mmCIF file of N, CA, C and O in Angstrom:
data_model
loop_
_atom_site.group_PDB
_atom_site.id
_atom_site.type_symbol
_atom_site.label_atom_id
_atom_site.label_comp_id
_atom_site.label_asym_id
_atom_site.label_seq_id
_atom_site.Cartn_x
_atom_site.Cartn_y
_atom_site.Cartn_z
ATOM 1 N N UNK A 637 2.072 1.503 38.557
ATOM 2 C CA UNK A 637 1.229 0.945 37.522
ATOM 3 C C UNK A 637 0.987 -0.493 38.085
ATOM 4 O O UNK A 637 1.819 -1.353 38.413
ATOM 5 N N UNK A 638 -0.364 -0.995 38.154
ATOM 6 C CA UNK A 638 -0.603 -2.359 38.460
ATOM 7 C C UNK A 638 -0.351 -3.333 37.263
ATOM 8 O O UNK A 638 -0.242 -2.870 36.249
ATOM 9 N N UNK A 639 -0.291 -4.608 37.621
ATOM 10 C CA UNK A 639 -0.151 -5.621 36.566
ATOM 11 C C UNK A 639 -1.207 -5.538 35.372
ATOM 12 O O UNK A 639 -0.964 -5.730 34.378
ATOM 13 N N UNK A 640 -2.472 -5.316 35.847
ATOM 14 C CA UNK A 640 -3.541 -5.233 35.011
ATOM 15 C C UNK A 640 -3.446 -4.099 33.998
ATOM 16 O O UNK A 640 -3.593 -4.164 32.810
ATOM 17 N N UNK A 641 -2.913 -2.945 34.512
ATOM 18 C CA UNK A 641 -2.713 -1.770 33.675
ATOM 19 C C UNK A 641 -1.424 -2.009 32.764
ATOM 20 O O UNK A 641 -1.621 -1.661 31.605
ATOM 21 N N UNK A 642 -0.598 -2.690 33.160
ATOM 22 C CA UNK A 642 0.571 -3.139 32.315
ATOM 23 C C UNK A 642 0.156 -3.954 31.170
ATOM 24 O O UNK A 642 0.549 -3.880 30.112
ATOM 25 N N UNK A 643 -0.672 -5.006 31.555
ATOM 26 C CA UNK A 643 -1.274 -6.024 30.554
ATOM 27 C C UNK A 643 -2.147 -5.216 29.457
ATOM 28 O O UNK A 643 -1.938 -5.309 28.259
ATOM 29 N N UNK A 644 -2.937 -4.254 29.972
ATOM 30 C CA UNK A 644 -3.775 -3.584 29.136
ATOM 31 C C UNK A 644 -3.035 -2.658 28.127
ATOM 32 O O UNK A 644 -3.232 -2.630 26.895
ATOM 33 N N UNK A 645 -1.991 -1.959 28.740
ATOM 34 C CA UNK A 645 -1.119 -1.168 27.866
ATOM 35 C C UNK A 645 -0.379 -1.970 26.846
ATOM 36 O O UNK A 645 -0.300 -1.645 25.752
ATOM 37 N N UNK A 646 0.216 -3.223 27.302
ATOM 38 C CA UNK A 646 0.776 -4.034 26.262
ATOM 39 C C UNK A 646 -0.061 -4.419 25.189
ATOM 40 O O UNK A 646 0.212 -4.571 24.002
ATOM 41 N N UNK A 647 -1.370 -4.885 25.568
ATOM 42 C CA UNK A 647 -2.335 -5.358 24.514
ATOM 43 C C UNK A 647 -2.658 -4.302 23.491
ATOM 44 O O UNK A 647 -2.829 -4.584 22.429
ATOM 45 N N UNK A 648 -2.852 -3.164 24.073
ATOM 46 C CA UNK A 648 -3.134 -2.001 23.194
ATOM 47 C C UNK A 648 -1.971 -1.672 22.102
ATOM 48 O O UNK A 648 -2.127 -1.597 20.960
ATOM 49 N N UNK A 649 -0.756 -1.759 22.712
ATOM 50 C CA UNK A 649 0.437 -1.629 21.937
ATOM 51 C C UNK A 649 0.644 -2.673 20.892
ATOM 52 O O UNK A 649 0.778 -2.451 19.583
ATOM 53 N N UNK A 650 0.496 -3.815 21.326
ATOM 54 C CA UNK A 650 0.794 -5.022 20.395
ATOM 55 C C UNK A 650 -0.359 -5.045 19.350
ATOM 56 O O UNK A 650 -0.124 -5.538 18.093
ATOM 57 N N UNK A 651 -1.560 -4.768 19.596
ATOM 58 C CA UNK A 651 -2.582 -4.831 18.542
ATOM 59 C C UNK A 651 -2.549 -3.680 17.633
ATOM 60 O O UNK A 651 -2.799 -3.831 16.493
ATOM 61 N N UNK A 652 -2.058 -2.445 18.185
ATOM 62 C CA UNK A 652 -1.770 -1.363 17.183
ATOM 63 C C UNK A 652 -0.669 -1.689 16.364
ATOM 64 O O UNK A 652 -0.756 -1.424 15.117
ATOM 65 N N UNK A 653 0.365 -2.228 16.783
ATOM 66 C CA UNK A 653 1.542 -2.701 16.016
ATOM 67 C C UNK A 653 1.048 -3.768 14.912
ATOM 68 O O UNK A 653 1.458 -3.683 13.694
ATOM 69 N N UNK A 654 0.145 -4.717 15.423
ATOM 70 C CA UNK A 654 -0.254 -5.738 14.387
ATOM 71 C C UNK A 654 -1.031 -5.201 13.233
ATOM 72 O O UNK A 654 -0.811 -5.430 12.229
ATOM 73 N N UNK A 655 -1.971 -4.335 13.670
ATOM 74 C CA UNK A 655 -2.854 -3.571 12.618
ATOM 75 C C UNK A 655 -1.853 -2.691 11.599
ATOM 76 O O UNK A 655 -2.034 -2.815 10.397
ATOM 77 N N UNK A 656 -0.877 -2.051 12.236
ATOM 78 C CA UNK A 656 -0.053 -1.299 11.414
ATOM 79 C C UNK A 656 0.825 -2.271 10.390
ATOM 80 O O UNK A 656 1.043 -1.862 9.354
ATOM 81 N N UNK A 657 1.375 -3.372 10.994
ATOM 82 C CA UNK A 657 2.246 -4.337 10.245
ATOM 83 C C UNK A 657 1.371 -4.841 8.995
ATOM 84 O O UNK A 657 1.878 -4.835 7.922
ATOM 85 N N UNK A 658 0.107 -5.255 9.086
ATOM 86 C CA UNK A 658 -0.711 -5.727 8.203
ATOM 87 C C UNK A 658 -0.973 -4.702 7.127
ATOM 88 O O UNK A 658 -0.985 -4.998 5.959
ATOM 89 N N UNK A 659 -1.210 -3.432 7.639
ATOM 90 C CA UNK A 659 -1.432 -2.329 6.621
ATOM 91 C C UNK A 659 -0.241 -2.025 5.858
ATOM 92 O O UNK A 659 -0.323 -1.861 4.632
ATOM 93 N N UNK A 660 0.908 -2.028 6.421
ATOM 94 C CA UNK A 660 2.163 -1.934 5.626
ATOM 95 C C UNK A 660 2.343 -3.004 4.625
ATOM 96 O O UNK A 660 2.710 -2.782 3.437
ATOM 97 N N UNK A 661 2.111 -4.245 5.062
ATOM 98 C CA UNK A 661 2.190 -5.400 4.225
ATOM 99 C C UNK A 661 1.333 -5.338 3.034
ATOM 100 O O UNK A 661 1.794 -5.533 1.813
ATOM 101 N N UNK A 662 0.025 -4.966 3.184
ATOM 102 C CA UNK A 662 -0.856 -4.693 2.173
ATOM 103 C C UNK A 662 -0.398 -3.668 1.167
ATOM 104 O O UNK A 662 -0.390 -3.813 -0.084
ATOM 105 N N UNK A 663 0.151 -2.494 1.716
ATOM 106 C CA UNK A 663 0.680 -1.483 0.923
ATOM 107 C C UNK A 663 1.747 -1.949 0.008
ATOM 108 O O UNK A 663 1.886 -1.606 -1.187
ATOM 109 N N UNK A 664 2.715 -2.715 0.611
ATOM 110 C CA UNK A 664 3.812 -3.324 -0.057
ATOM 111 C C UNK A 664 3.401 -4.303 -1.132
ATOM 112 O O UNK A 664 4.014 -4.409 -2.139
ATOM 113 N N UNK A 665 2.371 -5.120 -0.901
ATOM 114 C CA UNK A 665 1.870 -5.995 -1.727
ATOM 115 C C UNK A 665 1.363 -5.266 -3.081
ATOM 116 O O UNK A 665 1.628 -5.675 -4.147
ATOM 117 N N UNK A 666 0.605 -4.217 -2.871
ATOM 118 C CA UNK A 666 0.134 -3.485 -3.955
ATOM 119 C C UNK A 666 1.098 -2.854 -4.821
ATOM 120 O O UNK A 666 1.149 -2.835 -6.010
ATOM 121 N N UNK A 667 2.134 -2.319 -4.094
ATOM 122 C CA UNK A 667 3.331 -1.672 -4.864
ATOM 123 C C UNK A 667 4.348 -2.610 -5.343
ATOM 124 O O UNK A 667 5.328 -2.325 -5.965
ATOM 125 N N UNK A 668 4.252 -3.831 -5.104
ATOM 126 C CA UNK A 668 5.167 -4.941 -5.468
ATOM 127 C C UNK A 668 6.528 -4.869 -4.839
ATOM 128 O O UNK A 668 7.531 -5.117 -5.477
ATOM 129 N N UNK A 669 6.630 -4.460 -3.575
ATOM 130 C CA UNK A 669 7.808 -4.142 -2.888
ATOM 131 C C UNK A 669 8.101 -5.402 -1.899
ATOM 132 O O UNK A 669 7.229 -6.332 -1.854
ATOM 133 N N UNK A 670 9.195 -5.348 -1.281
ATOM 134 C CA UNK A 670 9.521 -6.332 -0.176
ATOM 135 C C UNK A 670 8.496 -6.394 0.677
ATOM 136 O O UNK A 670 7.876 -5.446 1.190
ATOM 137 N N UNK A 671 8.083 -7.568 1.129
ATOM 138 C CA UNK A 671 6.899 -7.877 2.045
ATOM 139 C C UNK A 671 7.416 -8.211 3.442
ATOM 140 O O UNK A 671 8.542 -8.755 3.676
ATOM 141 N N UNK A 672 6.482 -8.151 4.408
ATOM 142 C CA UNK A 672 6.764 -8.609 5.763
ATOM 143 C C UNK A 672 6.580 -10.130 5.818
ATOM 144 O O UNK A 672 5.557 -10.525 5.340
ATOM 145 N N UNK A 673 7.437 -10.902 6.300
ATOM 146 C CA UNK A 673 7.379 -12.342 6.242
ATOM 147 C C UNK A 673 6.063 -12.858 7.046
ATOM 148 O O UNK A 673 5.688 -12.142 8.071
ATOM 149 N N UNK A 674 5.306 -13.759 6.659
ATOM 150 C CA UNK A 674 4.168 -14.308 7.159
ATOM 151 C C UNK A 674 4.342 -14.708 8.670
ATOM 152 O O UNK A 674 3.485 -14.547 9.533
ATOM 153 N N UNK A 675 5.600 -15.287 8.898
ATOM 154 C CA UNK A 675 5.862 -15.751 10.241
ATOM 155 C C UNK A 675 5.863 -14.497 11.225
ATOM 156 O O UNK A 675 5.512 -14.675 12.450
ATOM 157 N N UNK A 676 6.261 -13.428 10.747
ATOM 158 C CA UNK A 676 6.276 -12.204 11.593
ATOM 159 C C UNK A 676 4.711 -11.692 11.845
ATOM 160 O O UNK A 676 4.437 -11.235 13.017
ATOM 161 N N UNK A 677 3.934 -11.771 10.759
ATOM 162 C CA UNK A 677 2.605 -11.361 10.923
ATOM 163 C C UNK A 677 1.843 -12.316 11.791
ATOM 164 O O UNK A 677 1.063 -11.828 12.734
ATOM 165 N N UNK A 678 2.142 -13.565 11.792
ATOM 166 C CA UNK A 678 1.513 -14.593 12.685
ATOM 167 C C UNK A 678 2.049 -14.483 14.075
ATOM 168 O O UNK A 678 1.316 -14.498 15.114
ATOM 169 N N UNK A 679 3.325 -14.187 14.129
ATOM 170 C CA UNK A 679 4.112 -13.972 15.518
ATOM 171 C C UNK A 679 3.472 -12.876 16.287
ATOM 172 O O UNK A 679 3.251 -12.957 17.509
ATOM 173 N N UNK A 680 3.143 -11.796 15.599
ATOM 174 C CA UNK A 680 2.615 -10.569 16.239
ATOM 175 C C UNK A 680 1.197 -10.951 16.842
ATOM 176 O O UNK A 680 0.816 -10.511 17.899
ATOM 177 N N UNK A 681 0.506 -11.721 16.117
ATOM 178 C CA UNK A 681 -0.768 -12.249 16.547
ATOM 179 C C UNK A 681 -0.740 -13.099 17.736
ATOM 180 O O UNK A 681 -1.483 -12.904 18.699
ATOM 181 N N UNK A 682 0.320 -14.006 17.795
ATOM 182 C CA UNK A 682 0.467 -14.948 18.844
ATOM 183 C C UNK A 682 0.931 -14.259 20.074
ATOM 184 O O UNK A 682 0.502 -14.566 21.155
ATOM 185 N N UNK A 683 1.723 -13.159 19.941
ATOM 186 C CA UNK A 683 2.098 -12.368 21.080
ATOM 187 C C UNK A 683 1.111 -11.451 21.704
ATOM 188 O O UNK A 683 1.494 -10.732 22.601
ATOM 189 N N UNK A 684 -0.217 -11.573 21.277
ATOM 190 C CA UNK A 684 -1.174 -10.802 21.852
ATOM 191 C C UNK A 684 -1.925 -9.896 20.865
ATOM 192 O O UNK A 684 -2.857 -9.272 21.190
ATOM 193 N N UNK A 685 -1.483 -9.746 19.653
ATOM 194 C CA UNK A 685 -1.976 -8.846 18.616
ATOM 195 C C UNK A 685 -3.087 -9.392 17.787
ATOM 196 O O UNK A 685 -3.244 -9.038 16.650
ATOM 197 N N UNK A 686 -3.763 -10.436 18.142
ATOM 198 C CA UNK A 686 -4.655 -11.224 17.322
ATOM 199 C C UNK A 686 -5.792 -10.417 16.997
ATOM 200 O O UNK A 686 -6.393 -10.488 15.745
ATOM 201 N N UNK A 687 -6.350 -9.638 17.827
ATOM 202 C CA UNK A 687 -7.517 -8.661 17.554
ATOM 203 C C UNK A 687 -7.273 -7.582 16.568
ATOM 204 O O UNK A 687 -7.750 -7.424 15.629
ATOM 205 N N UNK A 688 -5.893 -7.044 16.656
ATOM 206 C CA UNK A 688 -5.400 -5.983 15.688
ATOM 207 C C UNK A 688 -5.192 -6.662 14.388
ATOM 208 O O UNK A 688 -5.427 -6.085 13.314
ATOM 209 N N UNK A 689 -4.770 -7.824 14.269
ATOM 210 C CA UNK A 689 -4.535 -8.668 13.175
ATOM 211 C C UNK A 689 -5.834 -8.938 12.393
ATOM 212 O O UNK A 689 -5.887 -8.743 11.167
ATOM 213 N N UNK A 690 -6.787 -9.323 13.211
ATOM 214 C CA UNK A 690 -8.154 -9.657 12.509
ATOM 215 C C UNK A 690 -8.810 -8.366 12.092
ATOM 216 O O UNK A 690 -9.266 -8.403 10.797
ATOM 217 N N UNK A 691 -8.776 -7.370 12.725
ATOM 218 C CA UNK A 691 -9.306 -6.033 12.314
ATOM 219 C C UNK A 691 -8.638 -5.613 10.983
ATOM 220 O O UNK A 691 -9.250 -4.980 10.127
ATOM 221 N N UNK A 692 -7.331 -5.718 10.937
ATOM 222 C CA UNK A 692 -6.465 -5.346 9.844
ATOM 223 C C UNK A 692 -6.812 -6.265 8.634
ATOM 224 O O UNK A 692 -7.024 -5.769 7.388
ATOM 225 N N UNK A 693 -6.995 -7.588 8.819
ATOM 226 C CA UNK A 693 -7.361 -8.499 7.727
ATOM 227 C C UNK A 693 -8.748 -8.008 7.053
ATOM 228 O O UNK A 693 -8.947 -7.939 5.914
ATOM 229 N N UNK A 694 -9.722 -7.746 7.992
ATOM 230 C CA UNK A 694 -11.036 -7.210 7.443
ATOM 231 C C UNK A 694 -10.920 -5.812 6.820
ATOM 232 O O UNK A 694 -11.544 -5.617 5.852
ATOM 233 N N UNK A 695 -10.129 -4.877 7.562
ATOM 234 C CA UNK A 695 -10.078 -3.577 7.008
ATOM 235 C C UNK A 695 -9.385 -3.523 5.608
ATOM 236 O O UNK A 695 -9.862 -2.764 4.741
ATOM 237 N N UNK A 696 -8.219 -4.068 5.502
ATOM 238 C CA UNK A 696 -7.358 -4.097 4.371
ATOM 239 C C UNK A 696 -7.710 -5.153 3.367
ATOM 240 O O UNK A 696 -7.176 -5.114 2.248
ATOM 241 N N UNK A 697 -8.596 -6.141 3.732
ATOM 242 C CA UNK A 697 -8.950 -7.204 2.910
ATOM 243 C C UNK A 697 -7.654 -7.868 2.469
ATOM 244 O O UNK A 697 -7.388 -8.104 1.374
ATOM 245 N N UNK A 698 -6.851 -8.179 3.357
ATOM 246 C CA UNK A 698 -5.403 -8.764 3.232
ATOM 247 C C UNK A 698 -5.292 -10.127 3.888
ATOM 248 O O UNK A 698 -5.843 -10.128 4.913
ATOM 249 N N UNK A 699 -4.709 -11.053 3.186
ATOM 250 C CA UNK A 699 -4.463 -12.270 3.644
ATOM 251 C C UNK A 699 -5.825 -13.165 3.820
ATOM 252 O O UNK A 699 -5.879 -14.127 4.612
ATOM 253 N N UNK A 700 -6.811 -12.746 3.143
ATOM 254 C CA UNK A 700 -8.123 -13.391 3.390
ATOM 255 C C UNK A 700 -8.275 -14.732 2.668
ATOM 256 O O UNK A 700 -9.204 -15.544 3.184
ATOM 257 N N UNK A 701 -7.337 -14.998 1.700
ATOM 258 C CA UNK A 701 -7.398 -16.194 0.917
ATOM 259 C C UNK A 701 -6.450 -17.321 1.605
ATOM 260 O O UNK A 701 -6.470 -18.324 1.117
ATOM 261 N N UNK A 702 -5.764 -16.878 2.523
ATOM 262 C CA UNK A 702 -4.801 -17.802 3.215
ATOM 263 C C UNK A 702 -5.535 -18.350 4.536
ATOM 264 O O UNK A 702 -5.686 -17.667 5.384
ATOM 265 N N UNK A 703 -5.502 -19.658 4.469
ATOM 266 C CA UNK A 703 -6.338 -20.297 5.661
ATOM 267 C C UNK A 703 -5.497 -20.153 6.863
ATOM 268 O O UNK A 703 -6.262 -19.915 8.000
ATOM 269 N N UNK A 704 -4.344 -20.065 6.903
ATOM 270 C CA UNK A 704 -3.679 -19.839 8.334
ATOM 271 C C UNK A 704 -3.879 -18.449 8.819
ATOM 272 O O UNK A 704 -3.631 -18.226 9.993
ATOM 273 N N UNK A 705 -4.312 -17.515 8.009
ATOM 274 C CA UNK A 705 -4.739 -16.259 8.536
ATOM 275 C C UNK A 705 -6.249 -16.205 8.697
ATOM 276 O O UNK A 705 -6.672 -15.744 9.735
ATOM 277 N N UNK A 706 -7.040 -16.550 7.634
ATOM 278 C CA UNK A 706 -8.548 -16.441 7.811
ATOM 279 C C UNK A 706 -9.185 -17.313 8.892
ATOM 280 O O UNK A 706 -10.173 -16.907 9.398
ATOM 281 N N UNK A 707 -8.483 -18.487 9.133
ATOM 282 C CA UNK A 707 -9.020 -19.367 10.234
ATOM 283 C C UNK A 707 -8.009 -19.292 11.454
ATOM 284 O O UNK A 707 -8.544 -19.348 12.699
ATOM 285 N N UNK A 708 -6.743 -19.138 11.213
ATOM 286 C CA UNK A 708 -5.674 -19.207 12.251
ATOM 287 C C UNK A 708 -5.932 -17.914 13.213
ATOM 288 O O UNK A 708 -5.779 -18.098 14.411
ATOM 289 N N UNK A 709 -5.900 -16.774 12.688
ATOM 290 C CA UNK A 709 -6.107 -15.631 13.550
ATOM 291 C C UNK A 709 -7.312 -15.662 14.392
ATOM 292 O O UNK A 709 -7.172 -15.492 15.623
ATOM 293 N N UNK A 710 -8.483 -16.011 13.866
ATOM 294 C CA UNK A 710 -9.831 -16.047 14.757
ATOM 295 C C UNK A 710 -9.472 -17.114 15.875
ATOM 296 O O UNK A 710 -9.865 -16.937 17.037
ATOM 297 N N UNK A 711 -8.735 -18.316 15.507
ATOM 298 C CA UNK A 711 -8.605 -19.270 16.408
ATOM 299 C C UNK A 711 -7.680 -18.719 17.586
ATOM 300 O O UNK A 711 -7.882 -18.961 18.666
ATOM 301 N N UNK A 712 -6.546 -18.142 17.232
ATOM 302 C CA UNK A 712 -5.653 -17.514 18.243
ATOM 303 C C UNK A 712 -6.262 -16.577 19.135
ATOM 304 O O UNK A 712 -6.272 -16.512 20.304
ATOM 305 N N UNK A 713 -7.179 -15.717 18.473
ATOM 306 C CA UNK A 713 -7.959 -14.806 19.341
ATOM 307 C C UNK A 713 -8.877 -15.484 20.243
ATOM 308 O O UNK A 713 -8.996 -15.058 21.430
ATOM 309 N N UNK A 714 -9.620 -16.515 19.872
ATOM 310 C CA UNK A 714 -10.342 -17.359 20.776
ATOM 311 C C UNK A 714 -9.623 -17.840 22.014
ATOM 312 O O UNK A 714 -10.135 -17.705 23.160
ATOM 313 N N UNK A 715 -8.423 -18.373 21.669
ATOM 314 C CA UNK A 715 -7.619 -18.948 22.696
ATOM 315 C C UNK A 715 -7.141 -17.804 23.682
ATOM 316 O O UNK A 715 -7.220 -17.908 24.912
ATOM 317 N N UNK A 716 -6.749 -16.620 23.102
ATOM 318 C CA UNK A 716 -6.387 -15.622 23.964
ATOM 319 C C UNK A 716 -7.573 -14.984 24.895
ATOM 320 O O UNK A 716 -7.430 -14.635 26.047
ATOM 321 N N UNK A 717 -8.713 -14.924 24.235
ATOM 322 C CA UNK A 717 -9.968 -14.628 25.007
ATOM 323 C C UNK A 717 -10.140 -15.560 26.278
ATOM 324 O O UNK A 717 -10.434 -15.170 27.276
ATOM 325 N N UNK A 718 -10.084 -16.727 25.845
ATOM 326 C CA UNK A 718 -10.136 -17.835 26.920
ATOM 327 C C UNK A 718 -9.281 -17.649 27.956
ATOM 328 O O UNK A 718 -9.473 -17.866 29.258
ATOM 329 N N UNK A 719 -7.927 -17.369 27.630
ATOM 330 C CA UNK A 719 -6.914 -17.216 28.684
ATOM 331 C C UNK A 719 -7.116 -15.943 29.533
ATOM 332 O O UNK A 719 -7.023 -15.960 30.845
ATOM 333 N N UNK A 720 -7.676 -14.891 28.918
ATOM 334 C CA UNK A 720 -8.068 -13.658 29.730
ATOM 335 C C UNK A 720 -9.193 -13.962 30.544
ATOM 336 O O UNK A 720 -9.234 -13.689 31.759
ATOM 337 N N UNK A 721 -10.211 -14.657 30.088
ATOM 338 C CA UNK A 721 -11.281 -15.016 30.985
ATOM 339 C C UNK A 721 -10.989 -16.017 31.948
ATOM 340 O O UNK A 721 -11.461 -15.827 33.227
ATOM 341 N N UNK A 722 -10.080 -16.799 31.876
ATOM 342 C CA UNK A 722 -9.510 -17.848 32.900
ATOM 343 C C UNK A 722 -8.862 -16.960 33.952
ATOM 344 O O UNK A 722 -9.009 -17.131 35.073
ATOM 345 N N UNK A 723 -8.015 -16.003 33.523
ATOM 346 C CA UNK A 723 -7.319 -15.180 34.406
ATOM 347 C C UNK A 723 -8.218 -14.303 35.271
ATOM 348 O O UNK A 723 -7.903 -14.290 36.568
ATOM 349 N N UNK A 724 -9.156 -13.736 34.594
ATOM 350 C CA UNK A 724 -10.180 -12.968 35.338
ATOM 351 C C UNK A 724 -11.016 -13.855 36.337
ATOM 352 O O UNK A 724 -11.214 -13.377 37.511
ATOM 353 N N UNK A 725 -11.297 -14.986 36.007
ATOM 354 C CA UNK A 725 -11.891 -15.876 37.047
ATOM 355 C C UNK A 725 -11.149 -16.192 38.147
ATOM 356 O O UNK A 725 -11.633 -16.326 39.217
ATOM 357 N N UNK A 726 -9.723 -16.332 37.963
ATOM 358 C CA UNK A 726 -8.883 -16.728 39.086
ATOM 359 C C UNK A 726 -8.669 -15.509 40.027
ATOM 360 O O UNK A 726 -8.253 -15.692 41.175
ATOM 361 N N UNK A 727 -8.832 -14.396 39.627
ATOM 362 C CA UNK A 727 -8.581 -13.053 40.408
ATOM 363 C C UNK A 727 -9.585 -12.896 41.358
ATOM 364 O O UNK A 727 -10.638 -13.167 41.380
#
């Protein structure tokens, strides 16, 4: 497996995890149960799951009123896209 394939596999997995975590948190919010800490939701976005996080925010209409999510997640995604483009340019 090449480094590119490893990175792609990682990004697919971390974004799926992010989407799942946001969905679980929304479900728990509706049911009034224990919630996933915001630092973990943001952490999974920073770890590469920003696209999955953003898609989950839109899909579940969750965390839309929190600026650190509604503005922070798109900002993180832009930074990550920039890093990917920089990497691709260097190859």
